[in-house]
PDB file of C-alpha atoms and ligand atoms in Angstrom:
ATOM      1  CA  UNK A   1     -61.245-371.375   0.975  1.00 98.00           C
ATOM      2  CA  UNK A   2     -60.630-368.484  -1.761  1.00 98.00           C
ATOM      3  CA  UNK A   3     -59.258-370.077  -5.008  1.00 98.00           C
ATOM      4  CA  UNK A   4     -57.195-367.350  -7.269  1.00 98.00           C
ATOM      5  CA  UNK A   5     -55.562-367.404 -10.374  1.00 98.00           C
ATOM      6  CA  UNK A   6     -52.964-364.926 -10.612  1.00 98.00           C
ATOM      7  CA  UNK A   7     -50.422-363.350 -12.154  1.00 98.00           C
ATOM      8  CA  UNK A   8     -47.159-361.656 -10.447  1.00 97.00           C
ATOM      9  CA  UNK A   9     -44.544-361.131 -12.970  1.00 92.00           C
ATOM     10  CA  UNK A  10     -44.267-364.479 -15.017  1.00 94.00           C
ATOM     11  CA  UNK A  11     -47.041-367.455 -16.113  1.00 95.00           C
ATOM     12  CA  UNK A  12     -50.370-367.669 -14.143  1.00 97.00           C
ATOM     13  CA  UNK A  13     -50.550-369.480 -11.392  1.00 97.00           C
ATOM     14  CA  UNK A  14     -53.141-370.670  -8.859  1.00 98.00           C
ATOM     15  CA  UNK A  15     -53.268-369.366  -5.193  1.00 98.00           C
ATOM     16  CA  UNK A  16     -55.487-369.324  -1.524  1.00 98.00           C
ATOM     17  CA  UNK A  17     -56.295-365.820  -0.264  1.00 98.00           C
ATOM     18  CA  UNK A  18     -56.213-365.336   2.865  1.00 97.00           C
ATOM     19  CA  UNK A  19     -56.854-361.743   4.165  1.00 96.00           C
ATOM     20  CA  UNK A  20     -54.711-359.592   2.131  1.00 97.00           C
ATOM     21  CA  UNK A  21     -52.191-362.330   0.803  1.00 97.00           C
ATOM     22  CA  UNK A  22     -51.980-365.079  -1.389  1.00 98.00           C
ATOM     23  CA  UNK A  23     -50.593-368.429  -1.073  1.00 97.00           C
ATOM     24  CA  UNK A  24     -48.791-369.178  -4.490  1.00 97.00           C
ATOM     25  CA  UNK A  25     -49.815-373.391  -4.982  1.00 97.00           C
ATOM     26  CA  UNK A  26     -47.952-374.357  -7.501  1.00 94.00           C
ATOM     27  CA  UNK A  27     -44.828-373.221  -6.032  1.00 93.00           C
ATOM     28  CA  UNK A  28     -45.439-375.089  -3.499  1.00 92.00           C
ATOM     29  CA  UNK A  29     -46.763-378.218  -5.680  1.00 95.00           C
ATOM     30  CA  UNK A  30     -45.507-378.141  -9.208  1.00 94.00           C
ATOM     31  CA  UNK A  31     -47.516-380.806 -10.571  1.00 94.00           C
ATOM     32  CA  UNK A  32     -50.124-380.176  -8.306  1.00 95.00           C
ATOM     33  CA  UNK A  33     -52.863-379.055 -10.915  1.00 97.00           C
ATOM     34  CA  UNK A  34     -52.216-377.189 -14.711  1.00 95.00           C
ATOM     35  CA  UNK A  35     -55.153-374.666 -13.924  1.00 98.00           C
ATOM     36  CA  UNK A  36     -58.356-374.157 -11.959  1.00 98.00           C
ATOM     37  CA  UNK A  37     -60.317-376.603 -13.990  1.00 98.00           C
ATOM     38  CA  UNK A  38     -57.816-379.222 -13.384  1.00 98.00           C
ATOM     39  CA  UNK A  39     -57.410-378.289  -9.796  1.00 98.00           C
ATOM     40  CA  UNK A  40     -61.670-378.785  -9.698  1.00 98.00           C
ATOM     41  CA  UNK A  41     -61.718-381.545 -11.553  1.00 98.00           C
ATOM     42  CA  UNK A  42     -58.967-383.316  -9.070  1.00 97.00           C
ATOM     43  CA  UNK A  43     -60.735-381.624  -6.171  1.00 98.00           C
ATOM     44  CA  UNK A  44     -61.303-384.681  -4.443  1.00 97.00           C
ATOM     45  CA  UNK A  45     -57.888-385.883  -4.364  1.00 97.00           C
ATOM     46  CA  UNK A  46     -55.840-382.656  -3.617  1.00 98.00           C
ATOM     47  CA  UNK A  47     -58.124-380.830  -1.631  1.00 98.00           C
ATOM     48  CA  UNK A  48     -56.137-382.219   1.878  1.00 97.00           C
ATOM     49  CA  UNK A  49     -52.837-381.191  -0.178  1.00 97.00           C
ATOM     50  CA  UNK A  50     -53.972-377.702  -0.733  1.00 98.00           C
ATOM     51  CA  UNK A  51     -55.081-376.983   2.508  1.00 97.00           C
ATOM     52  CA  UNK A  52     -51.786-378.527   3.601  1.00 97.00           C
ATOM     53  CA  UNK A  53     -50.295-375.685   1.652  1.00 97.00           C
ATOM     54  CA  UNK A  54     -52.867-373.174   2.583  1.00 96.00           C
ATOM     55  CA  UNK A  55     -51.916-374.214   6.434  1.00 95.00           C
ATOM     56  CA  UNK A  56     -48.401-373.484   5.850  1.00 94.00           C
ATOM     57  CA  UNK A  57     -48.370-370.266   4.454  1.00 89.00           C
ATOM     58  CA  UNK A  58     -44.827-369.902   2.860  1.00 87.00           C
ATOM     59  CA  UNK A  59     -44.036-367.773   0.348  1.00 89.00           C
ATOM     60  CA  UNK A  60     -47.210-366.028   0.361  1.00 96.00           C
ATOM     61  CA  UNK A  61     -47.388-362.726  -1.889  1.00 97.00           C
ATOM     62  CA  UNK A  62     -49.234-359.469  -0.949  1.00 98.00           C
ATOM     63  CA  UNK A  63     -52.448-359.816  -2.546  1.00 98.00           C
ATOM     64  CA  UNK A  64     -52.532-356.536  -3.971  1.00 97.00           C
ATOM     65  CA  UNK A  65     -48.814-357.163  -5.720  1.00 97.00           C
ATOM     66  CA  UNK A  66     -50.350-359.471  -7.921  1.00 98.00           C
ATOM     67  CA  UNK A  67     -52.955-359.417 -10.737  1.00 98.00           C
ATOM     68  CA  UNK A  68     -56.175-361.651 -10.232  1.00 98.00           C
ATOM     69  CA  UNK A  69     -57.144-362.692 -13.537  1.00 98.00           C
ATOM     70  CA  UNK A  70     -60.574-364.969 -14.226  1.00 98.00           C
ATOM     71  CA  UNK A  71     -60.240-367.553 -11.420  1.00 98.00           C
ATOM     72  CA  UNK A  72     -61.096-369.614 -15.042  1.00 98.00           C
ATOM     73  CA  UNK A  73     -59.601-368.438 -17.584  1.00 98.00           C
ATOM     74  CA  UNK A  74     -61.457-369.944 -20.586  1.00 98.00           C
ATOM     75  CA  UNK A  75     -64.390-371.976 -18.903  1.00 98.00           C
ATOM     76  CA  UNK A  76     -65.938-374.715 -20.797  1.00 98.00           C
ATOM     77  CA  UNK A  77     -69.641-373.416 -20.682  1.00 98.00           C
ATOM     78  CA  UNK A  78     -70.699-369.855 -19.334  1.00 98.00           C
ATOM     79  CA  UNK A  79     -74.548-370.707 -19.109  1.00 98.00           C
ATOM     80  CA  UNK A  80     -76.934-367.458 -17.883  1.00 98.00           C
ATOM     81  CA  UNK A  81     -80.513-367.209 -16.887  1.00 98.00           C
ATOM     82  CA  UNK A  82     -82.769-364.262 -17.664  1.00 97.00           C
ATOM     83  CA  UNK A  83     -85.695-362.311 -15.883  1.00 96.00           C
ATOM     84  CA  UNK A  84     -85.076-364.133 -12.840  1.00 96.00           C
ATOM     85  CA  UNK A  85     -85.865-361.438 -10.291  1.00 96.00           C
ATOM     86  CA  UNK A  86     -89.316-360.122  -9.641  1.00 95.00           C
ATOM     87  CA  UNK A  87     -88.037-356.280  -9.933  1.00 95.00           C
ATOM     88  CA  UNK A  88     -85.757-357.157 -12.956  1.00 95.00           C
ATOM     89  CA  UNK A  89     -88.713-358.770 -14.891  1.00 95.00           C
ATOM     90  CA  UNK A  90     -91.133-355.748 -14.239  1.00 95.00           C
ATOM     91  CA  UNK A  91     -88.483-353.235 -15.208  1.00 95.00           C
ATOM     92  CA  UNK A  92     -88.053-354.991 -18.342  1.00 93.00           C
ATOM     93  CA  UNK A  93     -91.805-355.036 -18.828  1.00 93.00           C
ATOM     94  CA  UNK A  94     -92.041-358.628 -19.996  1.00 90.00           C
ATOM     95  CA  UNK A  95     -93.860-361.918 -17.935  1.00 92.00           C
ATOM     96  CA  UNK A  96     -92.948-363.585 -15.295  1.00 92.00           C
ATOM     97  CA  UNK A  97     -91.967-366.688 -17.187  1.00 94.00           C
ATOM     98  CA  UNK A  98     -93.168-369.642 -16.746  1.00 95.00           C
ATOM     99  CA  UNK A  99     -90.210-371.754 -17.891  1.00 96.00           C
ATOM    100  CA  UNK A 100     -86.100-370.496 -17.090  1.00 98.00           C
ATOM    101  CA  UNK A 101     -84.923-369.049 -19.947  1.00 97.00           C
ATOM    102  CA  UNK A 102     -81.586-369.512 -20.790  1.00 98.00           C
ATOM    103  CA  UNK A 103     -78.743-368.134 -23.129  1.00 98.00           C
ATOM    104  CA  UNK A 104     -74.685-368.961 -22.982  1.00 98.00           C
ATOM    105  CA  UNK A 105     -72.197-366.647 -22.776  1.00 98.00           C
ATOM    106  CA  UNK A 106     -69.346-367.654 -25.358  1.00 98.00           C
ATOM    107  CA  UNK A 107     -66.125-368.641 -23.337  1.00 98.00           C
ATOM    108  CA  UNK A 108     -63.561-365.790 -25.117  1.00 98.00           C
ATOM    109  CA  UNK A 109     -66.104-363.229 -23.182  1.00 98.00           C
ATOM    110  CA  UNK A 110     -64.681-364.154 -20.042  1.00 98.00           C
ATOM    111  CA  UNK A 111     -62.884-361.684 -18.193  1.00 98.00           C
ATOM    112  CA  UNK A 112     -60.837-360.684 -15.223  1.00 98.00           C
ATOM    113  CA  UNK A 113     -62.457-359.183 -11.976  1.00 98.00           C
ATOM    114  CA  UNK A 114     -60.620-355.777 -12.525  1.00 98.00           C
ATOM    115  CA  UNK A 115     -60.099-356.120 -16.527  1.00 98.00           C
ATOM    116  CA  UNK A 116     -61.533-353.623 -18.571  1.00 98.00           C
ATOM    117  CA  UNK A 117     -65.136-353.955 -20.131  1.00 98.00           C
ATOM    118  CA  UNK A 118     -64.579-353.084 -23.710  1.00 98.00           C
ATOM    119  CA  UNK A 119     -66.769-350.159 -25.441  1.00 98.00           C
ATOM    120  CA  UNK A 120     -67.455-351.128 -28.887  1.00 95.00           C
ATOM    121  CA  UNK A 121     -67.329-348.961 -31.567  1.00 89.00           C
ATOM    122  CA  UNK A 122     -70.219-346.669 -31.902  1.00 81.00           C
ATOM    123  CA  UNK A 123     -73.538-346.800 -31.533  1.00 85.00           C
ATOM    124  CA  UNK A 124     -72.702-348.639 -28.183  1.00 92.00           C
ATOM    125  CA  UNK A 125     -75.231-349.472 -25.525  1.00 97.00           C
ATOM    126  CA  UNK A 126     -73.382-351.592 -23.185  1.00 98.00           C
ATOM    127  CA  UNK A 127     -75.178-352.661 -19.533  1.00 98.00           C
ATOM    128  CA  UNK A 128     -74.369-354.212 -16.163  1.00 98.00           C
ATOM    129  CA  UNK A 129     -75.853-356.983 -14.430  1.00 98.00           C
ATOM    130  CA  UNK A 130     -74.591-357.713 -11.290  1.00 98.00           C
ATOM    131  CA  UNK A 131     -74.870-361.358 -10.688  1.00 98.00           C
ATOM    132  CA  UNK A 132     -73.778-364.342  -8.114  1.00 98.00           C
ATOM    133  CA  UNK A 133     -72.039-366.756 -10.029  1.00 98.00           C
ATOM    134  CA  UNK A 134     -72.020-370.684  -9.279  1.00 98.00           C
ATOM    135  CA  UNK A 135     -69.083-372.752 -10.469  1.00 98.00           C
ATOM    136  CA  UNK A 136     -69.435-376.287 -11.269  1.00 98.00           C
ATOM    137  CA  UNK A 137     -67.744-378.814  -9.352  1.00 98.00           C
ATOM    138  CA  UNK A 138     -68.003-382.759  -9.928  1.00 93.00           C
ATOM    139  CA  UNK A 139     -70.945-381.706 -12.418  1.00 93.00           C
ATOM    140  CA  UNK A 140     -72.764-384.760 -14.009  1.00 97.00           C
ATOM    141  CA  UNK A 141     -76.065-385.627 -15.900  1.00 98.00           C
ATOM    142  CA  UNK A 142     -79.777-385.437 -14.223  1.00 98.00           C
ATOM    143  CA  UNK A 143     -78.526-383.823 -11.020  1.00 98.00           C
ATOM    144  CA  UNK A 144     -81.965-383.811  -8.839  1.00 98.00           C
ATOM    145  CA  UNK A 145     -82.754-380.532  -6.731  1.00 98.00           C
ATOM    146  CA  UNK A 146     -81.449-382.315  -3.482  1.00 98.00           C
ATOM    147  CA  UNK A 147     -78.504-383.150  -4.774  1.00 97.00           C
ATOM    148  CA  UNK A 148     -77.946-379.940  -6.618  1.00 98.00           C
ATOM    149  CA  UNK A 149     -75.809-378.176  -3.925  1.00 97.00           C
ATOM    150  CA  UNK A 150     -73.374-380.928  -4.077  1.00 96.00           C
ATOM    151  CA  UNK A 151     -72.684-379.851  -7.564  1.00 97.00           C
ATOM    152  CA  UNK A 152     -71.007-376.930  -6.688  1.00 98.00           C
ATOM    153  CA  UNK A 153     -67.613-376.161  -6.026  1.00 98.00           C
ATOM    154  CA  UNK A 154     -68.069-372.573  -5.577  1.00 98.00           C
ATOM    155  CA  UNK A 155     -69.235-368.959  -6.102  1.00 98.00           C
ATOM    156  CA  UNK A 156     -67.738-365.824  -7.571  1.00 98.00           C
ATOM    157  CA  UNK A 157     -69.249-362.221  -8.219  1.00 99.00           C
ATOM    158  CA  UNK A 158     -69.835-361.663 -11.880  1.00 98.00           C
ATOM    159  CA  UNK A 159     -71.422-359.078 -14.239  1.00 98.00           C
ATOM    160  CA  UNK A 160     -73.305-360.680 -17.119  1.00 98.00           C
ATOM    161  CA  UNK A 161     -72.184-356.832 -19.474  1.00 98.00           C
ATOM    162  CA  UNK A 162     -74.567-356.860 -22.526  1.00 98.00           C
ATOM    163  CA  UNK A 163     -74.860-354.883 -25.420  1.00 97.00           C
ATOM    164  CA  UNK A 164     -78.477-354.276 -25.395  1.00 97.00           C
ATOM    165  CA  UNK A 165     -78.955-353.356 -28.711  1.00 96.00           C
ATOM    166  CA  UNK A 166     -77.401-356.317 -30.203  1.00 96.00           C
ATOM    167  CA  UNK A 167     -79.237-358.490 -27.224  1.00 95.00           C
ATOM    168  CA  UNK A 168     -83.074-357.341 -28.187  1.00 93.00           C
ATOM    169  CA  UNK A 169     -83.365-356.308 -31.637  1.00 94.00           C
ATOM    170  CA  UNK A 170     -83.367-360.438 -32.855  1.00 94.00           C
ATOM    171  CA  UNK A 171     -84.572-363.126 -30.539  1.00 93.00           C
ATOM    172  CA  UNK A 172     -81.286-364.592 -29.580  1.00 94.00           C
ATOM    173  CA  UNK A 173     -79.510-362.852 -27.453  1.00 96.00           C
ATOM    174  CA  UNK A 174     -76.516-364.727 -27.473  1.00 97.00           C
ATOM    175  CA  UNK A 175     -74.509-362.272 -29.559  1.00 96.00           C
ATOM    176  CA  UNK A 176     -75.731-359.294 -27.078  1.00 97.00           C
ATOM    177  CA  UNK A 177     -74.163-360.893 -24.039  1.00 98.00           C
ATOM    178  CA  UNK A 178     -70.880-362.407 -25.505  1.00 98.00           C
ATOM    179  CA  UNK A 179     -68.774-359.579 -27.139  1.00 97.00           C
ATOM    180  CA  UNK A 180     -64.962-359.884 -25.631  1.00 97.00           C
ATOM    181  CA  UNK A 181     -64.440-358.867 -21.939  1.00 98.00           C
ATOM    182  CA  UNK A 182     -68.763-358.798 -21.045  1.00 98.00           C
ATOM    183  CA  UNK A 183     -68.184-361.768 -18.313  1.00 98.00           C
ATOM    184  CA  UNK A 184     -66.137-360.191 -15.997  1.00 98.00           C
ATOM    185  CA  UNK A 185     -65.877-362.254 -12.276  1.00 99.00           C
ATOM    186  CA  UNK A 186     -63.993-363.294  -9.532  1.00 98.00           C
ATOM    187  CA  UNK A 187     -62.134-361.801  -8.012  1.00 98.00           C
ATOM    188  CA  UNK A 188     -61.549-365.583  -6.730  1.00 99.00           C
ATOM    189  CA  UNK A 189     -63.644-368.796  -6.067  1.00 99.00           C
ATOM    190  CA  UNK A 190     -64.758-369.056  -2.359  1.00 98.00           C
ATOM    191  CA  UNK A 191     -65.902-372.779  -2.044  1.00 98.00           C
ATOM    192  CA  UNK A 192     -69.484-373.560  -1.346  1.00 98.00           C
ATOM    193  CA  UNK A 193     -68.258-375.396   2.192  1.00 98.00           C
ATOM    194  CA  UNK A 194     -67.644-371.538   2.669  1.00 98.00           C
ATOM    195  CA  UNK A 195     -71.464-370.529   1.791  1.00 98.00           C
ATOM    196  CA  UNK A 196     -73.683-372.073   3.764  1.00 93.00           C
ATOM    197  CA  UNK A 197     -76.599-370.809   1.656  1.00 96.00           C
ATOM    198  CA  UNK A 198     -76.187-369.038  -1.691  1.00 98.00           C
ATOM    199  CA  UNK A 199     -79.751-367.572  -0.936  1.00 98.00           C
ATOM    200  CA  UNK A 200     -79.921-364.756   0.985  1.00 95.00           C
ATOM    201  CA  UNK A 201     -76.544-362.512   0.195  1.00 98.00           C
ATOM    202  CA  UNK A 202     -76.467-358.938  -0.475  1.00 98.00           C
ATOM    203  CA  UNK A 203     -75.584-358.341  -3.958  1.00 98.00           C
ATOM    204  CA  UNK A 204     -74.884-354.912  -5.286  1.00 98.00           C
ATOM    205  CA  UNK A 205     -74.199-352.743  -8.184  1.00 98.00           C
ATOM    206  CA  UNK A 206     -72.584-349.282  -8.314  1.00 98.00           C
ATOM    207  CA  UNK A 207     -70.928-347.269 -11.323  1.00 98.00           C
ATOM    208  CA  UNK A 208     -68.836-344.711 -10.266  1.00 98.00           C
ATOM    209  CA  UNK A 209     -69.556-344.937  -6.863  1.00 98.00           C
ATOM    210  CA  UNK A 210     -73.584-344.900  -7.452  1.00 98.00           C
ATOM    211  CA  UNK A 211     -75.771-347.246  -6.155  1.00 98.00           C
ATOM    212  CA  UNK A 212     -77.626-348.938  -9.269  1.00 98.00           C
ATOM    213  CA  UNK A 213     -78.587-352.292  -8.108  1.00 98.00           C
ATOM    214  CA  UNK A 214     -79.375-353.278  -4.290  1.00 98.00           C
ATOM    215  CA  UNK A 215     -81.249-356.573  -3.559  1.00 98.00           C
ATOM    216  CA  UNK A 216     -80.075-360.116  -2.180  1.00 97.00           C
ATOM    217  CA  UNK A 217     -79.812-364.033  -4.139  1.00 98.00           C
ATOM    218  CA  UNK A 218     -82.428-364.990  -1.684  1.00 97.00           C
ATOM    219  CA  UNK A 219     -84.718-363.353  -4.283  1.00 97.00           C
ATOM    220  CA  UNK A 220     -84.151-365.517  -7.135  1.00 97.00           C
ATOM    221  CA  UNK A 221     -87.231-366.207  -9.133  1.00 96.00           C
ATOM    222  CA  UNK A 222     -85.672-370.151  -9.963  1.00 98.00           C
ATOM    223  CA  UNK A 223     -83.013-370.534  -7.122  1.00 98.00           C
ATOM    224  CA  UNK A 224     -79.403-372.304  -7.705  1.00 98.00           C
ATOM    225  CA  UNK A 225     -80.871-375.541  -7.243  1.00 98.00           C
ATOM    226  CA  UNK A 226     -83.479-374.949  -9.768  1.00 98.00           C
ATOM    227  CA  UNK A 227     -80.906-373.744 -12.321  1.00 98.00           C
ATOM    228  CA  UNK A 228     -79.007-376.903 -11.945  1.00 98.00           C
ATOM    229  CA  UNK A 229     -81.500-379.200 -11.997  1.00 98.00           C
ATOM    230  CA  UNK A 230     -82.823-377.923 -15.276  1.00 98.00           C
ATOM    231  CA  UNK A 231     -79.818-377.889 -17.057  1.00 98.00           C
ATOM    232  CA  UNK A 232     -78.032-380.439 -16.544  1.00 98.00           C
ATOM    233  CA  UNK A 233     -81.727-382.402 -17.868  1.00 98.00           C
ATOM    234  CA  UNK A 234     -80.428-381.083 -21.060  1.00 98.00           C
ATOM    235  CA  UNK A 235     -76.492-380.839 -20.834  1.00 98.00           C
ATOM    236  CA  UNK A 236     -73.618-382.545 -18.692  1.00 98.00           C
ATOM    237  CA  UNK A 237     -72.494-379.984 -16.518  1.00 98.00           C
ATOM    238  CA  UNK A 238     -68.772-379.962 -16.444  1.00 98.00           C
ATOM    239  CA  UNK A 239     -65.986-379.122 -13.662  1.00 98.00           C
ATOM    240  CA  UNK A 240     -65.567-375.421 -13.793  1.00 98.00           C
ATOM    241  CA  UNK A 241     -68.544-374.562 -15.902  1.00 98.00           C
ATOM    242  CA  UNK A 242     -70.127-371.272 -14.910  1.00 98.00           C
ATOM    243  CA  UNK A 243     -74.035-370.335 -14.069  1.00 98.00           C
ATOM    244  CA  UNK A 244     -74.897-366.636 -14.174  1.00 98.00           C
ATOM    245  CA  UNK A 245     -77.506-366.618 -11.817  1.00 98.00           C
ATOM    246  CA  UNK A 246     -79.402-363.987 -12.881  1.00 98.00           C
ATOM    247  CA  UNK A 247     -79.618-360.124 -12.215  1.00 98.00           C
ATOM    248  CA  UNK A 248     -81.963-357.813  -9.965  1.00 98.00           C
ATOM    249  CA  UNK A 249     -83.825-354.807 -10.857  1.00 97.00           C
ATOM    250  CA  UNK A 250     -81.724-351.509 -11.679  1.00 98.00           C
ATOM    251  CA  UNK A 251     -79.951-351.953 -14.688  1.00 98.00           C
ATOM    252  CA  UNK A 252     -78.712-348.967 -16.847  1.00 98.00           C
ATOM    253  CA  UNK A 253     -81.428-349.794 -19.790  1.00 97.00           C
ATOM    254  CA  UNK A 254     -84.440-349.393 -17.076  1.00 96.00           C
ATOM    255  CA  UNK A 255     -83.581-346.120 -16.569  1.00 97.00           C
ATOM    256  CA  UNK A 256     -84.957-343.157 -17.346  1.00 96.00           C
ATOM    257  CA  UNK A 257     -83.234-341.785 -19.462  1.00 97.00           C
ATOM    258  CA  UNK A 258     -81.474-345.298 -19.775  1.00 97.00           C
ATOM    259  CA  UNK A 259     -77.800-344.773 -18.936  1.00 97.00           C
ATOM    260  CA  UNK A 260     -75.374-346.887 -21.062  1.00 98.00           C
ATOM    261  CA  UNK A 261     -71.743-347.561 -19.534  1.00 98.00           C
ATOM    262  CA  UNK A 262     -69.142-345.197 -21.406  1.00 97.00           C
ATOM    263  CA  UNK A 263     -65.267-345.049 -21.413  1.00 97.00           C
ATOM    264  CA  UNK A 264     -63.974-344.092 -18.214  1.00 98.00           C
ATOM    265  CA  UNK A 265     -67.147-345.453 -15.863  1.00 98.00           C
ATOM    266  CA  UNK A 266     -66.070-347.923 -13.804  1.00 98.00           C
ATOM    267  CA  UNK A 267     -68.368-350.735 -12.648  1.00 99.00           C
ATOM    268  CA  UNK A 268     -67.889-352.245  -9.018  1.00 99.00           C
ATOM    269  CA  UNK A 269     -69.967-355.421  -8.259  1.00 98.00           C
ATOM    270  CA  UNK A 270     -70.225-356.461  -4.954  1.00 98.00           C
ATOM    271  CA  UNK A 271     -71.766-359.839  -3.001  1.00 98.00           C
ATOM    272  CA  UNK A 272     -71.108-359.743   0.587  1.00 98.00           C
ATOM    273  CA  UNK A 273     -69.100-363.142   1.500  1.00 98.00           C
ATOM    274  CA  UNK A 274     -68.155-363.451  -1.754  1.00 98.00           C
ATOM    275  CA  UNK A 275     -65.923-360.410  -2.843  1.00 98.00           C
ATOM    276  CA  UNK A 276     -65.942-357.641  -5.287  1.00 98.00           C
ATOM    277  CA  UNK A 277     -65.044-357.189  -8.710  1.00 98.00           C
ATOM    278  CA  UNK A 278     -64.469-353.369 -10.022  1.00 98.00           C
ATOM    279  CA  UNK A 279     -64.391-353.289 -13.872  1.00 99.00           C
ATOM    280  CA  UNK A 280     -63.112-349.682 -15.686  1.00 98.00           C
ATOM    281  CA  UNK A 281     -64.943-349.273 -19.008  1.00 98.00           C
ATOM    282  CA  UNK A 282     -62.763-348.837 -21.399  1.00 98.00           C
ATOM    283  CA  UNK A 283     -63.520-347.726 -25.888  1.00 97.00           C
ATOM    284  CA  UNK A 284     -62.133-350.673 -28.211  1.00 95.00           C
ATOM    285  CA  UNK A 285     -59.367-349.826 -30.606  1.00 88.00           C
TER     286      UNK A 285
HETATM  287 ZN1  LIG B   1     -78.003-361.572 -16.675  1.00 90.70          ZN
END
């Protein structure tokens, strides 16, 4: 199933794609959930009630009448892992490391899958990263590799932006990836009974129409699994919490010259099952 939050013309509300429309849910089921946390944290009791819904198909809206926003609006944690492909860590000329390293992405950065990614004021070096995102489910404590894929409800297409400047010259780099509208994804949740195996899909970059980044999640350095296992030793993952998975090799800094995103570029991110997201850069006022 492909879990939306949307907008068409009053409050947001949550919907099922299917092809090019959209089942409105809560039209259907006031009081069936308040947003998509509360519809993944109730998962287990509503999911037969949604794909009742779903089934039924009334009242559904053109999908491109409406305006996807973040399938989460403000998540509880947006947790990221870095140099976690082979080509991204040589192009960044740093070691393969030996432990993941991790950094958050504060929750107001979240964004919508065809929002604008914000320029900041000058000097502005602002990068993609195209990345498969993993959204918590049930969550918990101490969630053991095996168990690990059970802890997911889904997966979306993100792009962990960054403002490499503010990202590398101290050694956090939380400010670098969290300035407002840098965690752009969606364009809606497609539920892991959906993906088989989050290892092994194409994943692409492009700005304006360019191929940048090219590779597949079956190249992870530290797989899903992995990722979950090791944080949730230190942290209780939460329903709706998202995982950046990582980004491959190709970003604009590794260039040469690097390229940084500018107003009027527009960055499309694409992972094949799981949709695309197409983000216009736009300057801050
Ligand atoms: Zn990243």
């Amino acid at each position: 199933m492909k879990l939306a939050t949307f907008e068409a013309g009053g409050a947001p509300e949550l919907g099922v794609v299917q092809g090019d429309h959209i089942v409105p849910l809560n039209r259907a089921a006031p009081s069936l959930a308040i947003d998509m946390i509360d519809l993944i944290a109730r998962w287990g009791r509503i999911e037969g009630e949604v794909r009742a819904i779903a089934g039924r198909a009334a009242d559904s809206l053109a999908l491109d009448g409406v305006r996807l926003l973040a399938p989460i609006r403000r998540p509880g944690k947006i947790m990221a892992i870095g140099l976690n492909y082979a080509d991204h860590i040589e192009e960044s000329g740093q070691p393969k490391p030996e432990h993941q390293i991790w950094f958050a992405k504060m929750s107001t950065a979240a964004s919508g899958p065809f929002d604008p990614i914000l320029i900041p004021k000058a000097p502005a070096y602002v990068d993609y990263e195209a990345e498969m995102v993993a959204v918590i489910g049930a969550g918990g404590r101490h969630i053991a590799r095996a168990d690990a894929a059970r802890a997911v409800f889904g997966y979306c297409v993100g792009d962990d932006a960054t403002e490499r400047a503010w990202q590398l010259r101290t050694p956090q780099w939380v400010l670098g990836k969290s300035f407002d509208s840098h965690a752009p994804f969606g364009p809606w949740i497609t539920t892991a009974d959906e993906v088989p195996d989050p290892h092994g899909l194409a994943i692409r970059a492009l700005v304006n129409g360019e191929p940048r980044q090219q590779s597949d999640t079956g190249k992870l350095v530290f797989d899903v699994w992995d990722q979950i296992e090791h944080l949730s030793r230190a942290m209780t993952l939460e329903p709706g919490d998202l995982i950046f998975t990582g980004t491959p090799g190709g970003v604009g800094a590794a260039m040469k010259p690097p390229q940084f995103l500018k107003a009027g570029d527009r960055v499309r991110i694409e992972i094949d099952g799981l949709g695309a997201i197409e983000n216009p850069c736009v300057d801050e006022v």
